[in-house]
């Protein structure tokens, strides 16, 4: 079991690899369940002493060869390293054993992606705004979310070999290519918007803290961010396009900057606990001032005085609040004090443009002067808890950096769980400890100062750093630059991106580029999407967008693990055992909650985007079948639904025709009447069950391949006619047995057909044998015995196609006998389809002599009103009349024809003798019968032209031989003939048969047949008169006679009933009510 499962997983990898690297054979199907199936097995096994198994070597190779292929397996795929090789001009070995371990391959990449811009630029503001407890809740929720996602990801990653592709590979193999493509694109967009976030962070550090230059655009800071951000993006894109190898080699340098900055922060916190720093904050009353424009916190300071007064003199007019309140200077980092902790314990939310004030300081209120508010530190926008969640969450993303490098890991199944979980635990400790340190060491008014205007325009975190704030400034700057370069380097080359974009754009345009394989188009697409984020020009606005895409990806990772665990599929055997479906479900719920907590608008937009991508890939059709969990979930849901359907009988309100469509295949195994499928589509409108079947005569051993081909042709015809359902071709010893098997056993459980749809056998009169007639009649009898409805369409090739639109006309229902209401339900179902939507419904019923036609019409109108059906009602009166000579003659010809068909089973010589006898007798009785010659009757009703020609040739030959014999023996003596007993018996049988044929034209028609023919003729006259121009006529189908001796005439009655009508649907109910007046 383990060996075969390993083989299956390795085969999946090769499918995945060929799926994205093949050039012209993208639509290939799997042909073997083993690695390298195209190996020359005949040469390989030549001379082996395993002759007993040599005929099966192609499909079941020897264990030794299988293990040899397994040992040579490598999960290395095309990636960034190949681009580096192309740039160096040096080609390394084609197959290279992965060498990266847990620390280098998973732990450090995850650390580098998790720790970033939010830590240095926004965490202090989040702590000051939400308070220590609120920040702790935010950090805890986000870290728990990523930890639960990492547990689910570890379970999926250890459930077999994970080649390059990471999260896309895992999700697509667990939930299907549709989910994989949707989530892969979401993760790609998230990673791309992360590039925008890092670039905006880089520009913010550059413009505010390193070189605050004169603004390029004077009006708004947002335009500065757009201009500088666009220039930075173009520069980074040029670096990535020219030299990818340098970006990869500098990754460790960028990570070192992050680590040094964190260590400097811890060192500064320890130093602050011993000796407070020299940074101070100037307060006017209880309001925080921007101290970038003055050096000394005193009213005597000229620069400060000029900010609030109109002249430097003492008699100047000053701001009222400035005049009434004193200046206070406090330390920005007073050390670890209980007062600071108490001040920062709870949140301080407020509206936009609210001045940041110190709680425990009093001030004299005064009338606000809007011109002077720019000198204070204030909120740039309204703050609330959910906003902070969306801004903070990008700081915990990046947990899939290790799994995305699975192709470069020595042991991915061991490294991914350990490295990812350790990275999450480490970063969670860093974030939580920073929340505590910031809340305990830094003043609240400083923490709420987002940009550090109150501390000489420095990052607030930098005032806690040791030995210098520039450690944080420089470290965070290079960290953001490196992360931005990585965001532009990774996505265009990632197998995740290539595969997801391939599913969207099948011509692989996003994977093409320079001669060395550089994905130029994918890089340009990434730069374009990244520019959209930069044009937003606000790190705080881009962060929630980024959060949505990552949360969507994490949600589906948890969903994949939960689905696989709950399904208990045999293939679900992760090596990572510390998981449970409840943890995955909790992680999925937490991801969804965080999405709507952060921004319900963004959450809905991302869900719609993912849904559109899913439906697009589903519409295009996934080329590969990977045995995903959604398919298993569908099977379980189907099993549960089928069991529930059998628990209780179906109610009349829920009845709808579940069709078994009996199709005929021609000699090329193509569907003979494709319009039968069109009519099924129009009748069903995509609802309910449709099973399209056909029967091949023979044995499955000899015609198995033809049955499969016929089934494929059925599926193709169903797709062309937009028929949603199932197809099946049965091979049986006879067509009759095949139809019987389908009627009895098609469907499963509660999802069985309740109606049979078939075409009227138009050529039944011309067939030499009676098999077509017998098959049809037996099908009618079997559907009646099975209590199934039967729909027989005459002239089915004349029915409208799905593309046609009947702009006017009527659908006429001739309600002769009550069949459970099926006759009235079918036109309503047809009217739901766009082909028949504009056709009006008319219902005709027949009144006898004793019926009150006026009352019948009123009752029928009331019945239709209660059924909520719109139809025109008409009652047709059929008076008793004498049987006409035409009806009598038609019945007589029908019975004579039936008698002839029985005699047609004789040999060719005897058949010729009967034809001659019939011709002689007919000449003697032609005046009495008043009908055409019997020879012409036979030609029309019985014989095909080829048979007639053969009989005439044989008769002429026999006559010529008899004439010669007579001439030769004219002078011979008379010979006495000796009769044997057998010859005598044969001559007597021949004499009886000849007498039967001669008496056939002296017979009188059966009275019962005459009455039936009379009914068919009279009813046909009325139907043709009323409905000859209607688009469709629905008629009650009379059942076959109980006595099988009357089968010979049953088909003739139906022909007479439908004569003169183009589109006819014979309907026979299944013996139950299918429509009700009750709600």
JSON list of N, CA, C and O in Angstrom, two decimals, residues 414 877 1018:
[
{"chain": "A", "resi": 414, "resn": "UNK", "atom": "N", "xyz": [9.62, 17.16, 6.32]},
{"chain": "A", "resi": 414, "resn": "UNK", "atom": "CA", "xyz": [10.11, 17.43, 7.68]},
{"chain": "A", "resi": 414, "resn": "UNK", "atom": "C", "xyz": [10.38, 18.90, 7.89]},
{"chain": "A", "resi": 414, "resn": "UNK", "atom": "O", "xyz": [10.08, 19.46, 8.96]},
{"chain": "A", "resi": 877, "resn": "UNK", "atom": "N", "xyz": [-66.96, 17.92, -29.50]},
{"chain": "A", "resi": 877, "resn": "UNK", "atom": "CA", "xyz": [-68.02, 16.91, -29.44]},
{"chain": "A", "resi": 877, "resn": "UNK", "atom": "C", "xyz": [-67.84, 15.90, -30.57]},
{"chain": "A", "resi": 877, "resn": "UNK", "atom": "O", "xyz": [-67.70, 16.28, -31.73]},
{"chain": "A", "resi": 1018, "resn": "UNK", "atom": "N", "xyz": [-61.67, 8.73, -36.66]},
{"chain": "A", "resi": 1018, "resn": "UNK", "atom": "CA", "xyz": [-62.49, 9.86, -36.27]},
{"chain": "A", "resi": 1018, "resn": "UNK", "atom": "C", "xyz": [-61.70, 10.86, -35.42]},
{"chain": "A", "resi": 1018, "resn": "UNK", "atom": "O", "xyz": [-61.80, 12.08, -35.61]}
]
